[in-house]
Short mmCIF file of C-alpha atoms and ligand atoms in Angstrom, two decimals:
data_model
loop_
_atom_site.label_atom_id
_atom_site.label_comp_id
_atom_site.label_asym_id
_atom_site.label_seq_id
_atom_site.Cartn_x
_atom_site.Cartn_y
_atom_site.Cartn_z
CA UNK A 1 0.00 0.00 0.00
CA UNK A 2 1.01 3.46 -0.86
CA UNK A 3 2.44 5.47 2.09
CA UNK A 4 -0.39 7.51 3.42
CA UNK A 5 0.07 10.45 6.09
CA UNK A 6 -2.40 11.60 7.85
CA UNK A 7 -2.77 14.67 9.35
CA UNK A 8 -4.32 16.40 12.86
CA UNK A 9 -4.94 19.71 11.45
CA UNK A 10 -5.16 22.79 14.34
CA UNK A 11 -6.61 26.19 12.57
CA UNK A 12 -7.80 29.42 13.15
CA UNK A 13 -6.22 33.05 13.19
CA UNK A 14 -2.58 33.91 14.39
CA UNK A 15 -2.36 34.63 17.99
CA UNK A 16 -5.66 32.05 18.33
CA UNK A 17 -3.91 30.06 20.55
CA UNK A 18 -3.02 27.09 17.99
CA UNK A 19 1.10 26.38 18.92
CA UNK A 20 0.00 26.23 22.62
CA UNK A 21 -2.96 23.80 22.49
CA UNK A 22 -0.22 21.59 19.89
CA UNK A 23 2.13 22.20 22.75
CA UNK A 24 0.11 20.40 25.66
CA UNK A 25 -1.70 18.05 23.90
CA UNK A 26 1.24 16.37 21.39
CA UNK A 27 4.96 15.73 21.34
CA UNK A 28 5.16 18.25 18.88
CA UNK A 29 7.05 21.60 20.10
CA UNK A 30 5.90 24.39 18.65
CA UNK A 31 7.59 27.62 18.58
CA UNK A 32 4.84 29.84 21.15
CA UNK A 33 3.84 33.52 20.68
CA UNK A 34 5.37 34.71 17.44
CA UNK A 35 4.52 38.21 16.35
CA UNK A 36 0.99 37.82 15.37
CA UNK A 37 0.37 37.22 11.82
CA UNK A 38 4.53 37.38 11.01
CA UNK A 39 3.92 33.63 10.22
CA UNK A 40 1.92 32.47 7.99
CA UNK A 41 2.81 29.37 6.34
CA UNK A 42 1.34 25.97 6.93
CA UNK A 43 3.68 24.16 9.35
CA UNK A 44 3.47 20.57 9.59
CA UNK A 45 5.03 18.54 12.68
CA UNK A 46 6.00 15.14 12.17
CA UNK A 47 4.98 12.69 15.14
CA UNK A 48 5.71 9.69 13.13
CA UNK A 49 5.82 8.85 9.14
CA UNK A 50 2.11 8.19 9.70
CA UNK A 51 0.94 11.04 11.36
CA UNK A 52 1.27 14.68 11.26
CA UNK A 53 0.65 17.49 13.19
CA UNK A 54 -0.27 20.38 11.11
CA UNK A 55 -0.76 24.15 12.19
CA UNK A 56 -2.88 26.28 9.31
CA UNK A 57 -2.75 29.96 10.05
CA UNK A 58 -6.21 31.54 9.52
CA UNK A 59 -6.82 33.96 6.62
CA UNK A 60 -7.29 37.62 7.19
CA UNK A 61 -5.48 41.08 7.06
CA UNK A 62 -1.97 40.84 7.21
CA UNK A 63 -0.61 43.83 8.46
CA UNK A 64 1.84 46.19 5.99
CA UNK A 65 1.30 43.16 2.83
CA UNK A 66 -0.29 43.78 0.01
CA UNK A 67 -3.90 42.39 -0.32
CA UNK A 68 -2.15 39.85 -3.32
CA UNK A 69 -0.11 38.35 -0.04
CA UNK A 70 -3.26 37.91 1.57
CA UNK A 71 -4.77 36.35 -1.65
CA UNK A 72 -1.54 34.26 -1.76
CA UNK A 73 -1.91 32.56 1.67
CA UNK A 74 -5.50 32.15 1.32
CA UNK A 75 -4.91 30.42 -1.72
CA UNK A 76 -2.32 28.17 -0.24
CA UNK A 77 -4.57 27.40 2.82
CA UNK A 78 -7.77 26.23 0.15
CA UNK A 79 -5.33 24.47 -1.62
CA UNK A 80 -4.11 22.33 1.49
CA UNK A 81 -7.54 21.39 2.27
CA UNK A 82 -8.81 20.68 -1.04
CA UNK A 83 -5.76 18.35 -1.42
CA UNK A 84 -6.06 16.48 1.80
CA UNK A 85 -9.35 16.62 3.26
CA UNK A 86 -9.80 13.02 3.09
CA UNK A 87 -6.64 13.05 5.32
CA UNK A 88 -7.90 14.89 8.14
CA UNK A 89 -9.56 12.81 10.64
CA UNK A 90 -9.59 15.11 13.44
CA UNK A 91 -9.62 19.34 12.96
CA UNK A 92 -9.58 21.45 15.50
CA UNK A 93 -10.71 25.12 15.32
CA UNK A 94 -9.10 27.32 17.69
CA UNK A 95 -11.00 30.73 18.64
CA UNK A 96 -9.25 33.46 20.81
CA UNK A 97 -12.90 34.45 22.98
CA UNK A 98 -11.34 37.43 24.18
CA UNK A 99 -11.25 39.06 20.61
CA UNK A 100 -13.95 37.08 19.30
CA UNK A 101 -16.65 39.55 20.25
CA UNK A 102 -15.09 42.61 19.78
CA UNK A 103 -13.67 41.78 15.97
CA UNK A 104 -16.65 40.26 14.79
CA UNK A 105 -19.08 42.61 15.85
CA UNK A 106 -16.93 45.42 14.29
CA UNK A 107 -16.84 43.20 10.96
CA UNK A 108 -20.40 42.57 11.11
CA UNK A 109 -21.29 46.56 11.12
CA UNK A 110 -19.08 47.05 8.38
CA UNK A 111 -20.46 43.79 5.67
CA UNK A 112 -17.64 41.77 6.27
CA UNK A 113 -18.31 38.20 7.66
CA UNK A 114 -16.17 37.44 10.74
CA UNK A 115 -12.90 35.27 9.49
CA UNK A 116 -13.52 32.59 12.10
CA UNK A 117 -17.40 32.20 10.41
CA UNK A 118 -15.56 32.19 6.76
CA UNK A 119 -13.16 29.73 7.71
CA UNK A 120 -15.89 27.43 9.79
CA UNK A 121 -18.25 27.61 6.50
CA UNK A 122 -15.18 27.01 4.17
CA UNK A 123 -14.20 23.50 6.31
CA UNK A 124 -18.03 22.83 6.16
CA UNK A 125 -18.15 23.00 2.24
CA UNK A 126 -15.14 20.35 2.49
CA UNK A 127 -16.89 17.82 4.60
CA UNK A 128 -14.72 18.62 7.30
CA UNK A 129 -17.01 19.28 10.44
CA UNK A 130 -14.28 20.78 13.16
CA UNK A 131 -13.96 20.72 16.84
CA UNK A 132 -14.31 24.20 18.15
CA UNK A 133 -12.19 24.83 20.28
CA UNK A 134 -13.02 28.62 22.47
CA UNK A 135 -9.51 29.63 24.26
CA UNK A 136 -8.06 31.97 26.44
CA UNK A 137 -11.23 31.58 28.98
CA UNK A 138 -8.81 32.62 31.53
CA UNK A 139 -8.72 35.94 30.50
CA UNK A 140 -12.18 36.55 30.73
CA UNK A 141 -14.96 36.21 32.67
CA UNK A 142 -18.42 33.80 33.47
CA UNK A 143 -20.79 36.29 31.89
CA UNK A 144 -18.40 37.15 29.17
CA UNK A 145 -17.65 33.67 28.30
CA UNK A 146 -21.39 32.39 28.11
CA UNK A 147 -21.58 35.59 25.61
CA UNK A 148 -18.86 34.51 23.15
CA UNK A 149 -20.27 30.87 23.11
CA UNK A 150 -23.39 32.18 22.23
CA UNK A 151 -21.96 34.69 19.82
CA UNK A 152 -20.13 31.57 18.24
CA UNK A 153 -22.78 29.21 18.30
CA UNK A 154 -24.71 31.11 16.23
CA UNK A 155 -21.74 32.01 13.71
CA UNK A 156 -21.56 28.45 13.58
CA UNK A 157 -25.56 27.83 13.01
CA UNK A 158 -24.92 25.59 15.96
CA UNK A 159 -28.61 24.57 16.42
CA UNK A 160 -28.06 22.53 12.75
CA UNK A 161 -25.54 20.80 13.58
CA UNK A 162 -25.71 16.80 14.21
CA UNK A 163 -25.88 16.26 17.75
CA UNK A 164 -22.18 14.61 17.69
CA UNK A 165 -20.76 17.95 16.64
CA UNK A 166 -22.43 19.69 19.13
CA UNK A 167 -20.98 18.10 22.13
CA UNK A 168 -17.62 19.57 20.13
CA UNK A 169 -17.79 23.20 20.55
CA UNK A 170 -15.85 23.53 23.62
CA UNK A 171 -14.35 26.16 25.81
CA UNK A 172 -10.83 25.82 26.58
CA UNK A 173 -7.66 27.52 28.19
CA UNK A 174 -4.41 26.45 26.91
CA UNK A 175 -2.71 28.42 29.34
CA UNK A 176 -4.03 27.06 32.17
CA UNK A 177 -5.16 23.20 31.25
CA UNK A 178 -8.87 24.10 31.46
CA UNK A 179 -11.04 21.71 30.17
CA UNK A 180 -7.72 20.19 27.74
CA UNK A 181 -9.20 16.45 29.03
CA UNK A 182 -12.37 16.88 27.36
CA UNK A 183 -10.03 18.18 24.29
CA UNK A 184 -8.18 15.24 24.00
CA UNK A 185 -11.00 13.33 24.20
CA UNK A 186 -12.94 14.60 21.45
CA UNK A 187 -9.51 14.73 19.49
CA UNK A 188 -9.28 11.20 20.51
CA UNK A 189 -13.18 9.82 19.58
CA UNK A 190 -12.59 11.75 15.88
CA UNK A 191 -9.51 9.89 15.51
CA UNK A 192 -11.47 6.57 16.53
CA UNK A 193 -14.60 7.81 13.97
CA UNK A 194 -12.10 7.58 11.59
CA UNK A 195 -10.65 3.66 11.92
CA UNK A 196 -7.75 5.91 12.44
CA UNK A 197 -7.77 5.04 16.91
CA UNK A 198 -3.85 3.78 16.52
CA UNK A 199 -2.75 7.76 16.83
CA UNK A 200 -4.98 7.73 19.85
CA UNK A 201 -1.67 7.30 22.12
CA UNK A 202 0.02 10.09 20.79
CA UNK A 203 -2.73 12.57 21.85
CA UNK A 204 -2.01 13.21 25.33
CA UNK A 205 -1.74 15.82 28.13
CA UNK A 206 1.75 16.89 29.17
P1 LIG B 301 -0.98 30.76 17.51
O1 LIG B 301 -0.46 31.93 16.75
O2 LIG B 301 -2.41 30.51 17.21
O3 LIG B 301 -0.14 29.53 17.35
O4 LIG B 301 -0.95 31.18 19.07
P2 LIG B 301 0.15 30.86 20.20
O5 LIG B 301 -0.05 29.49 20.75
O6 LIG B 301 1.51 31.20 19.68
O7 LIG B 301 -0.32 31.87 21.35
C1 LIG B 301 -0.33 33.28 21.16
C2 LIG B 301 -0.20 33.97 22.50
O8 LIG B 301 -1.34 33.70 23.31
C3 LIG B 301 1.01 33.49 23.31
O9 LIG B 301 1.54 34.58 23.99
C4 LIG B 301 0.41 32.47 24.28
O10 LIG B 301 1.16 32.34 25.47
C5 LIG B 301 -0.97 33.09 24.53
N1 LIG B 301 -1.98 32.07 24.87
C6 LIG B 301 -2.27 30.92 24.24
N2 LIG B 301 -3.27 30.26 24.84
C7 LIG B 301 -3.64 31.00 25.92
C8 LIG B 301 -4.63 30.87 26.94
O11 LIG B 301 -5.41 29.91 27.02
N3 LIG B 301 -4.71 31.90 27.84
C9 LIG B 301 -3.90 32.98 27.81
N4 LIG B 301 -4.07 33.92 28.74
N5 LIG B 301 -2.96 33.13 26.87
C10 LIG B 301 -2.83 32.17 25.92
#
């Protein structure tokens, strides 16, 4: 048989939250807390020949490029998903809550449809239902959390989604292991949805 990787694919916009989350819940060791939006290539983490660890920057404005860089990495990001989708037993979309309300809402007044929304619809179109995963909920509090779940779940037309999904849309912090068990586990029954349960033992808290 041909030599097949598959990949655990972490996405959502710089500064999300996506090297940390790789960071506690794989071997891989991501480089933490780059200038937001400085990188924004695909990086892919080999855990074994097998399996990969991959960390898709989100689309958006990149600050002093040209829109055509922009166009560029969105380009390269559809490309990567459109190639390997049937790769991709587990994604995992990674939300900074603090901003989440703040950004959007100032998108929303102006037309524009909050990145987080585009990229959640654009894994949609590709089959790919994702694990949404709401970070940072250590920097904010009760009230304010309920509000950006809310605000999410109905980005995410959450009431429409197949019950199985909706036990995914999760918040987290990274920074302080909150709720990174009930991660791993929803990491882990994706990977089992998939036939693909011999990666299970590399997704683990550390
Ligand atoms: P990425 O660009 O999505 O890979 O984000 P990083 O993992 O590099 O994190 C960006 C910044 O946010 C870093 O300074 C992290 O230490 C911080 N960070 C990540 N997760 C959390 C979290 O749950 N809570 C807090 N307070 N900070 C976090």
């Amino acid at each position: 048989m041909e030599d097949f990787t598959w990949f655990l694919v972490f996405v959502g916009r710089p500064n999300a939250g996506k090297s940390s989350l790789i960071g506690k819940l794989t071997s891989v060791k991501p480089v933490i807390g780059k200038k937001p939006g400085s990188t924004r290539r695909i990086n892919i983490y080999n855990i074994t020949k097998k399996f990969e660890v991959v960390d898709v920057p989100g689309w958006g404005k990149i600050h002093d490029r040209a829109k055509s860089y922009e166009d560029l990495v969105k380009d390269r990001i559809v490309e990567f998903f459109e190639k390997y989708k049937f790769r991709i037993p587990a994604c995992i979309l990674v939300i900074d809550a603090k901003s989440i309300i703040d950004v959007s809402k100032r998108l929303s007044k102006k037309g524009i449809i909050p990145i987080d929304q585009e990229l959640y619809n654009f894994l949609r179109e590709n089959k790919i239902i994702p694990i949404v995963a709401i970070n940072k909920i250590d920097k904010i509090g009760k009230i304010e959390a309920e509000k950006a779940v809310q605000y999410i779940k109905k980005l995410i037309d959450y009431d429409n989604l197949p019950e199985e999904y909706q036990e995914a849309v999760i918040t987290v912090s990274a920074k302080q292991g909150t709720n990174l068990g009930v991660l791993r586990d929803l990491i882990r029954k994706h990977l089992r949805n998939n036939d693909v349960e011999e990666f299970e033992r590399y997704i683990k808290l550390r």
